[in-house]
C-alpha cells in the first residue's frame, strides 16, 4: 500500500519582464521570455497525500473544498503529471497562501510550484530543477519561475522541453524590495488565462513581442550590474507595454482602479525628486513598487498615505521552492 504525505513551500514572483500571450495555449509556451523576482515572506504551503485508499483527486484551499474551477484546473494538471511520469492513483491536496489570492500577486504561480514539488516527492520522484519548472508551467505559466530561487529567467522556448526557468542571480545578489500596494482583494473578472488568449487581438501585441528580447537583455544586465536606473526604465516600460496590449485587446481589458493610477503617478514624482523607485503591475490593480532596501521604509510609509491603498506588503528576493522537512 502506498501512503506518503509531503509538504512543499513556494513563493509567488513578480514579473519584471512580463509573460503575456502564448505560442501554445495548452502547454503555456509563451510568445516571449520573461524575468521575475521571487517574493520572500509570501508563500503557498501545499500538503499532498498520496495513498492507495484515495479514489479521486481532492483539493482544499485554506481548509475549504476548492471551487469547481480550481478543482478542475488541478485535476487537469494532475492528469498530465500522471501521464508524463506514468503514475497511477489519486491525491488529496491541502493548500494555503499567506497573501490575498487572485489579486495580481500570482497566487497560481506559488500554488502550482508548491504542488509540483509536493506531488513529485509524494510519488518518490526526484526531478531536476528544470524538469520541475517544466511541470509547474503546465499548471500556470508563471509557476515555472517560482521553482528556482532569487532572480529568475524563463526561457520561452518552442516546446515542452525547451521552455523552463532558471536562476540568473541568487536572492542575496541584490537587496531589492517589492513594496506591494494592495488596492483590491477581489477576484479579478478576467483571469490571466483569458487575458493570454486575448493578447493576440491587440494591434500592439506584435510590437510588444518584437522588442521583448531587447528589454529582457537590458533587465538581465540591470540585475547583474545592480543598475537601478536601468532596471526602473525597462521594468516600467515593459509593464506599460503589457497594459497597453491589455487595453487594446478585443474585448479590452482594464485591470486598474483609480488608486492604481494615483500610485503610478506618485512613483514617477518620487523618482523625479531623486528617489530611485519604479512600479510594475501584473494582471490586477495592485501596484508593485520596487526600490533598494535603504529606501523601502520611507516608500512604504508614503504608499500607506495614498487614498485607496488598503494595505502595503513588503518582500525582498525569495528563495527556491522547497520541501518542508518533517521531524
Ligand atoms: C501578468 O502565469 O498567471 O502576471 O498560465 O494562465 O496561469 P496562467 O497565467 P499566469 O500569467 C501571468 C501574467 C502576468 C505576467 C507574468 O507574471 O509574467
Tab-separated table of C-alpha atoms and ligand atoms in Angstrom:
chain	number	residue	atom	x	y	z
A	1	UNK	CA	0.000	0.000	0.000
A	2	UNK	CA	1.331	3.430	-0.934
A	3	UNK	CA	0.978	6.145	1.666
A	4	UNK	CA	3.087	9.245	1.624
A	5	UNK	CA	2.462	12.775	2.859
A	6	UNK	CA	4.680	15.611	1.618
A	7	UNK	CA	4.608	19.362	2.175
A	8	UNK	CA	6.243	21.950	-0.093
A	9	UNK	CA	6.502	25.721	0.074
A	10	UNK	CA	6.911	28.120	-2.848
A	11	UNK	CA	6.968	31.900	-3.184
A	12	UNK	CA	4.973	33.928	-5.690
A	13	UNK	CA	7.035	36.022	-8.094
A	14	UNK	CA	6.737	39.483	-9.580
A	15	UNK	CA	7.444	39.692	-13.306
A	16	UNK	CA	9.989	42.388	-14.180
A	17	UNK	CA	9.654	41.475	-17.865
A	18	UNK	CA	6.146	40.144	-18.450
A	19	UNK	CA	4.692	36.974	-19.939
A	20	UNK	CA	1.571	37.926	-21.911
A	21	UNK	CA	0.314	35.672	-24.698
A	22	UNK	CA	1.060	32.083	-25.711
A	23	UNK	CA	2.586	30.318	-28.674
A	24	UNK	CA	0.988	27.117	-27.385
A	25	UNK	CA	-2.034	27.729	-25.159
A	26	UNK	CA	-2.240	24.201	-23.751
A	27	UNK	CA	1.447	23.855	-22.839
A	28	UNK	CA	1.722	27.518	-21.749
A	29	UNK	CA	4.622	28.152	-24.122
A	30	UNK	CA	4.891	31.957	-24.050
A	31	UNK	CA	5.413	34.284	-27.004
A	32	UNK	CA	8.349	35.913	-25.196
A	33	UNK	CA	10.857	35.112	-22.473
A	34	UNK	CA	10.411	36.811	-19.093
A	35	UNK	CA	12.288	37.687	-15.907
A	36	UNK	CA	10.987	37.762	-12.331
A	37	UNK	CA	11.945	38.025	-8.695
A	38	UNK	CA	10.586	35.607	-6.089
A	39	UNK	CA	8.865	37.292	-3.163
A	40	UNK	CA	10.264	36.396	0.231
A	41	UNK	CA	7.814	36.204	3.149
A	42	UNK	CA	4.843	35.481	0.875
A	43	UNK	CA	4.242	31.811	0.193
A	44	UNK	CA	1.897	28.972	-0.615
A	45	UNK	CA	2.238	25.858	1.516
A	46	UNK	CA	0.861	22.690	-0.033
A	47	UNK	CA	0.498	19.250	1.525
A	48	UNK	CA	-0.086	16.282	-0.754
A	49	UNK	CA	-1.259	12.886	0.476
A	50	UNK	CA	-0.685	10.001	-1.906
A	51	UNK	CA	-2.426	6.871	-0.761
A	52	UNK	CA	-3.959	3.835	-2.430
A	53	UNK	CA	-7.041	4.490	-0.314
A	54	UNK	CA	-7.721	7.796	-2.101
A	55	UNK	CA	-10.079	7.255	-5.037
A	56	UNK	CA	-10.222	10.778	-6.543
A	57	UNK	CA	-8.205	13.983	-6.559
A	58	UNK	CA	-9.450	16.390	-3.910
A	59	UNK	CA	-8.311	19.978	-3.459
A	60	UNK	CA	-8.792	22.043	-0.303
A	61	UNK	CA	-7.793	25.716	-0.179
A	62	UNK	CA	-7.467	27.309	3.264
A	63	UNK	CA	-9.229	24.274	4.758
A	64	UNK	CA	-12.296	24.525	2.462
A	65	UNK	CA	-13.150	22.397	-0.584
A	66	UNK	CA	-11.902	24.361	-3.610
A	67	UNK	CA	-14.234	25.947	-6.176
A	68	UNK	CA	-15.171	23.767	-9.120
A	69	UNK	CA	-12.931	25.828	-11.426
A	70	UNK	CA	-9.872	25.407	-9.175
A	71	UNK	CA	-10.620	21.692	-8.623
A	72	UNK	CA	-10.899	21.085	-12.410
A	73	UNK	CA	-7.721	23.038	-13.131
A	74	UNK	CA	-5.762	20.954	-10.622
A	75	UNK	CA	-7.295	17.684	-11.884
A	76	UNK	CA	-6.250	18.583	-15.428
A	77	UNK	CA	-2.729	19.324	-14.206
A	78	UNK	CA	-2.544	16.049	-12.240
A	79	UNK	CA	-3.796	14.066	-15.250
A	80	UNK	CA	-0.880	15.419	-17.277
A	81	UNK	CA	1.538	14.729	-14.456
A	82	UNK	CA	0.303	11.107	-14.218
A	83	UNK	CA	0.616	10.698	-17.977
A	84	UNK	CA	4.148	12.122	-18.259
A	85	UNK	CA	5.544	10.222	-15.256
A	86	UNK	CA	3.365	7.078	-15.626
A	87	UNK	CA	1.872	7.432	-12.159
A	88	UNK	CA	-1.399	5.825	-11.112
A	89	UNK	CA	-3.558	6.818	-8.155
A	90	UNK	CA	-5.014	9.999	-6.767
A	91	UNK	CA	-4.058	12.758	-4.371
A	92	UNK	CA	-5.505	14.794	-1.569
A	93	UNK	CA	-4.156	18.334	-1.685
A	94	UNK	CA	-4.339	20.974	1.012
A	95	UNK	CA	-3.089	24.380	0.011
A	96	UNK	CA	-2.907	27.697	1.858
A	97	UNK	CA	-1.345	31.044	0.944
A	98	UNK	CA	-0.462	33.834	3.366
A	99	UNK	CA	-1.418	36.645	0.953
A	100	UNK	CA	-4.617	37.694	-0.885
A	101	UNK	CA	-5.226	35.321	-3.777
A	102	UNK	CA	-6.489	36.355	-7.237
A	103	UNK	CA	-5.303	39.929	-6.751
A	104	UNK	CA	-2.369	40.205	-9.123
A	105	UNK	CA	0.178	38.586	-6.806
A	106	UNK	CA	0.348	35.456	-8.929
A	107	UNK	CA	-1.019	33.006	-6.359
A	108	UNK	CA	-1.320	30.420	-9.115
A	109	UNK	CA	2.469	30.657	-9.549
A	110	UNK	CA	3.325	29.746	-5.958
A	111	UNK	CA	0.434	27.262	-5.808
A	112	UNK	CA	1.483	25.229	-8.863
A	113	UNK	CA	5.187	25.453	-7.957
A	114	UNK	CA	4.478	24.069	-4.460
A	115	UNK	CA	2.097	21.450	-5.868
A	116	UNK	CA	4.644	20.277	-8.471
A	117	UNK	CA	7.329	19.782	-5.851
A	118	UNK	CA	4.996	18.145	-3.309
A	119	UNK	CA	3.313	15.778	-5.754
A	120	UNK	CA	6.576	14.569	-7.316
A	121	UNK	CA	8.094	13.962	-3.896
A	122	UNK	CA	4.956	12.151	-2.713
A	123	UNK	CA	5.368	9.784	-5.674
A	124	UNK	CA	9.037	9.177	-4.876
A	125	UNK	CA	10.286	11.126	-7.908
A	126	UNK	CA	13.275	13.416	-7.611
A	127	UNK	CA	13.176	15.773	-10.594
A	128	UNK	CA	15.867	18.214	-11.710
A	129	UNK	CA	15.064	21.892	-11.186
A	130	UNK	CA	14.482	22.309	-14.941
A	131	UNK	CA	12.050	19.358	-15.036
A	132	UNK	CA	10.149	20.692	-12.033
A	133	UNK	CA	9.959	24.072	-13.735
A	134	UNK	CA	8.591	22.440	-16.925
A	135	UNK	CA	5.989	20.563	-14.872
A	136	UNK	CA	4.929	23.670	-12.901
A	137	UNK	CA	4.494	25.551	-16.213
A	138	UNK	CA	1.760	23.092	-17.209
A	139	UNK	CA	-0.277	24.289	-14.200
A	140	UNK	CA	0.345	28.007	-14.640
A	141	UNK	CA	2.865	29.619	-16.965
A	142	UNK	CA	4.462	31.893	-14.376
A	143	UNK	CA	4.684	28.986	-11.870
A	144	UNK	CA	7.772	27.756	-13.724
A	145	UNK	CA	9.556	30.895	-12.412
A	146	UNK	CA	8.687	30.084	-8.768
A	147	UNK	CA	10.726	26.851	-8.821
A	148	UNK	CA	14.268	28.368	-8.874
A	149	UNK	CA	15.214	30.987	-6.272
A	150	UNK	CA	16.040	34.697	-6.438
A	151	UNK	CA	16.056	36.424	-9.837
A	152	UNK	CA	14.794	34.053	-12.482
A	153	UNK	CA	14.594	33.955	-16.271
A	154	UNK	CA	12.005	31.877	-18.137
A	155	UNK	CA	13.374	30.914	-21.499
A	156	UNK	CA	10.308	30.931	-23.735
A	157	UNK	CA	11.433	28.020	-25.929
A	158	UNK	CA	9.154	26.480	-28.535
A	159	UNK	CA	8.049	23.158	-26.974
A	160	UNK	CA	7.717	21.421	-23.582
A	161	UNK	CA	11.404	20.513	-23.444
A	162	UNK	CA	12.828	23.932	-24.293
A	163	UNK	CA	10.521	26.096	-22.124
A	164	UNK	CA	11.665	26.323	-18.476
A	165	UNK	CA	13.070	28.787	-15.942
A	166	UNK	CA	16.481	29.089	-14.294
A	167	UNK	CA	18.212	31.278	-11.733
A	168	UNK	CA	20.128	34.284	-13.048
A	169	UNK	CA	21.099	35.706	-9.635
A	170	UNK	CA	20.644	34.364	-6.111
A	171	UNK	CA	18.425	36.194	-3.565
A	172	UNK	CA	21.471	37.695	-1.790
A	173	UNK	CA	22.758	39.264	-5.018
A	174	UNK	CA	20.727	42.477	-4.664
A	175	UNK	CA	18.625	43.809	-1.754
A	176	UNK	CA	15.710	44.907	-3.925
A	177	UNK	CA	12.415	45.382	-2.122
A	178	UNK	CA	8.955	44.986	-3.622
A	179	UNK	CA	6.514	47.232	-1.721
A	180	UNK	CA	3.160	45.822	-2.812
A	181	UNK	CA	0.362	48.355	-2.559
A	182	UNK	CA	-2.895	46.411	-2.304
A	183	UNK	CA	-5.851	48.401	-3.619
A	184	UNK	CA	-8.158	45.487	-4.383
A	185	UNK	CA	-8.535	41.988	-2.924
A	186	UNK	CA	-11.499	40.843	-5.027
A	187	UNK	CA	-11.160	38.056	-7.547
A	188	UNK	CA	-10.437	39.654	-10.925
A	189	UNK	CA	-13.163	39.482	-13.550
A	190	UNK	CA	-10.890	38.260	-16.328
A	191	UNK	CA	-8.319	35.610	-15.437
A	192	UNK	CA	-4.755	35.771	-16.762
A	193	UNK	CA	-5.587	32.679	-18.809
A	194	UNK	CA	-8.406	34.508	-20.639
A	195	UNK	CA	-6.105	37.520	-20.975
A	196	UNK	CA	-3.308	35.497	-22.602
A	197	UNK	CA	-5.816	34.279	-25.180
A	198	UNK	CA	-6.992	37.824	-25.935
A	199	UNK	CA	-3.470	39.244	-26.293
A	200	UNK	CA	-3.157	38.487	-29.988
A	201	UNK	CA	-6.307	40.502	-30.737
A	202	UNK	CA	-4.423	43.700	-29.799
A	203	UNK	CA	-2.773	45.561	-32.690
A	204	UNK	CA	0.055	46.375	-30.233
A	205	UNK	CA	0.971	42.791	-29.302
A	206	UNK	CA	3.280	42.240	-32.290
A	207	UNK	CA	5.192	45.431	-31.483
A	208	UNK	CA	5.496	44.321	-27.840
A	209	UNK	CA	6.846	40.912	-28.846
A	210	UNK	CA	9.211	42.338	-31.465
A	211	UNK	CA	11.464	44.084	-28.963
A	212	UNK	CA	10.800	41.917	-25.887
A	213	UNK	CA	14.229	40.270	-26.198
A	214	UNK	CA	15.924	43.660	-26.061
A	215	UNK	CA	14.072	44.515	-22.828
A	216	UNK	CA	14.941	41.064	-21.481
A	217	UNK	CA	18.669	41.669	-22.145
A	218	UNK	CA	18.503	45.115	-20.535
A	219	UNK	CA	16.694	43.785	-17.490
A	220	UNK	CA	19.148	40.900	-17.043
A	221	UNK	CA	22.048	43.349	-17.405
A	222	UNK	CA	20.473	45.783	-14.910
A	223	UNK	CA	20.119	42.968	-12.369
A	224	UNK	CA	23.627	41.606	-12.892
A	225	UNK	CA	25.176	45.096	-12.579
A	226	UNK	CA	22.717	46.247	-9.851
A	227	UNK	CA	21.891	49.260	-12.032
A	228	UNK	CA	18.625	50.564	-10.537
A	229	UNK	CA	18.111	53.382	-13.062
A	230	UNK	CA	18.280	50.968	-15.980
A	231	UNK	CA	16.050	48.488	-14.158
A	232	UNK	CA	13.470	51.206	-13.436
A	233	UNK	CA	13.348	52.306	-17.073
A	234	UNK	CA	12.936	48.853	-18.569
A	235	UNK	CA	10.572	47.482	-15.889
A	236	UNK	CA	8.119	50.382	-16.180
A	237	UNK	CA	8.307	50.327	-19.961
A	238	UNK	CA	7.583	46.600	-20.069
A	239	UNK	CA	4.666	46.872	-17.627
A	240	UNK	CA	3.178	49.800	-19.546
A	241	UNK	CA	3.522	47.904	-22.826
A	242	UNK	CA	1.692	44.869	-21.438
A	243	UNK	CA	-1.132	47.048	-20.103
A	244	UNK	CA	-1.317	48.856	-23.453
A	245	UNK	CA	-1.840	45.454	-25.078
A	246	UNK	CA	-4.498	44.569	-22.499
A	247	UNK	CA	-6.370	47.848	-23.042
A	248	UNK	CA	-6.319	47.459	-26.814
A	249	UNK	CA	-7.401	43.792	-26.901
A	250	UNK	CA	-10.808	42.863	-28.224
A	251	UNK	CA	-12.687	42.972	-25.864
A	252	UNK	CA	-10.451	45.403	-23.982
A	253	UNK	CA	-9.088	44.594	-20.526
A	254	UNK	CA	-8.547	47.296	-17.938
A	255	UNK	CA	-7.326	45.853	-14.644
A	256	UNK	CA	-6.554	49.206	-12.958
A	257	UNK	CA	-8.525	51.004	-10.234
A	258	UNK	CA	-8.272	54.776	-9.663
A	259	UNK	CA	-5.775	54.104	-6.832
A	260	UNK	CA	-3.553	52.141	-9.256
A	261	UNK	CA	-3.073	55.328	-11.293
A	262	UNK	CA	-2.554	57.502	-8.193
A	263	UNK	CA	0.267	55.203	-7.081
A	264	UNK	CA	1.918	55.099	-10.508
A	265	UNK	CA	1.839	58.899	-10.716
A	266	UNK	CA	3.284	59.254	-7.204
A	267	UNK	CA	6.104	56.830	-8.047
A	268	UNK	CA	7.012	58.908	-11.119
A	269	UNK	CA	7.013	62.091	-8.991
A	270	UNK	CA	9.192	60.490	-6.303
A	271	UNK	CA	11.665	59.377	-8.964
A	272	UNK	CA	11.748	62.870	-10.485
A	273	UNK	CA	12.537	64.146	-6.985
A	274	UNK	CA	15.603	61.875	-6.930
A	275	UNK	CA	14.353	58.731	-5.136
A	276	UNK	CA	15.297	55.531	-7.034
A	277	UNK	CA	11.939	53.815	-7.345
A	278	UNK	CA	9.743	52.305	-10.073
A	279	UNK	CA	6.438	50.455	-10.463
A	280	UNK	CA	5.189	47.364	-12.204
A	281	UNK	CA	1.653	45.944	-12.339
A	282	UNK	CA	0.663	42.341	-13.165
A	283	UNK	CA	-2.833	41.256	-14.228
A	284	UNK	CA	-4.617	43.088	-11.416
A	285	UNK	CA	-4.985	46.503	-9.808
A	286	UNK	CA	-2.276	46.191	-7.156
A	287	UNK	CA	0.982	48.028	-7.728
A	288	UNK	CA	4.405	46.546	-7.087
A	289	UNK	CA	6.727	49.424	-6.173
A	290	UNK	CA	10.382	48.443	-6.423
A	291	UNK	CA	13.268	50.116	-4.630
A	292	UNK	CA	16.507	49.266	-2.877
A	293	UNK	CA	16.381	48.275	0.820
A	294	UNK	CA	17.777	51.607	2.031
A	295	UNK	CA	14.729	53.454	0.665
A	296	UNK	CA	11.995	50.946	1.439
A	297	UNK	CA	10.973	52.321	4.878
A	298	UNK	CA	10.191	55.787	3.525
A	299	UNK	CA	8.440	54.416	0.430
A	300	UNK	CA	6.264	52.038	2.460
A	301	UNK	CA	5.168	54.946	4.658
A	302	UNK	CA	4.388	57.175	1.690
A	303	UNK	CA	2.407	54.428	-0.048
A	304	UNK	CA	0.218	53.944	3.032
A	305	UNK	CA	-0.805	57.630	2.768
A	306	UNK	CA	-2.227	57.324	-0.750
A	307	UNK	CA	-6.061	57.210	-0.715
A	308	UNK	CA	-7.366	53.805	-1.816
A	309	UNK	CA	-4.341	51.849	-0.564
A	310	UNK	CA	-5.745	49.149	1.740
A	311	UNK	CA	-2.521	47.516	2.796
A	312	UNK	CA	1.156	47.526	1.865
A	313	UNK	CA	3.186	44.299	1.881
A	314	UNK	CA	6.966	44.186	1.755
A	315	UNK	CA	9.036	41.456	0.130
A	316	UNK	CA	12.707	41.043	-0.691
A	317	UNK	CA	14.087	38.417	-3.089
A	318	UNK	CA	12.780	34.974	-2.082
A	319	UNK	CA	14.363	31.541	-2.355
A	320	UNK	CA	13.519	28.473	-4.386
A	321	UNK	CA	10.567	26.132	-3.858
A	322	UNK	CA	11.477	23.761	-1.033
A	323	UNK	CA	10.227	20.651	0.716
A	324	UNK	CA	9.286	21.011	4.333
A	325	UNK	CA	11.250	18.528	6.358
A	326	UNK	CA	9.154	16.509	8.817
A	327	UNK	CA	10.563	15.552	12.190
B	1	LIG	C1	0.564	39.468	-15.972
B	1	LIG	O1	1.081	32.657	-15.327
B	1	LIG	O2	-0.901	33.709	-14.193
B	1	LIG	O3	1.373	38.081	-14.205
B	1	LIG	O4	-0.553	30.436	-17.223
B	1	LIG	O5	-2.886	31.269	-17.195
B	1	LIG	O6	-1.747	30.759	-15.036
B	1	LIG	P1	-1.600	31.210	-16.486
B	1	LIG	O7	-1.129	32.720	-16.462
B	1	LIG	P2	-0.168	33.414	-15.460
B	1	LIG	O8	0.109	34.795	-16.215
B	1	LIG	C2	0.928	35.740	-15.652
B	1	LIG	C3	0.687	37.057	-16.277
B	1	LIG	C4	1.365	38.230	-15.614
B	1	LIG	C5	2.772	38.448	-16.147
B	1	LIG	C6	3.836	37.496	-15.632
B	1	LIG	O9	3.749	37.006	-14.492
B	1	LIG	O10	4.807	37.330	-16.370
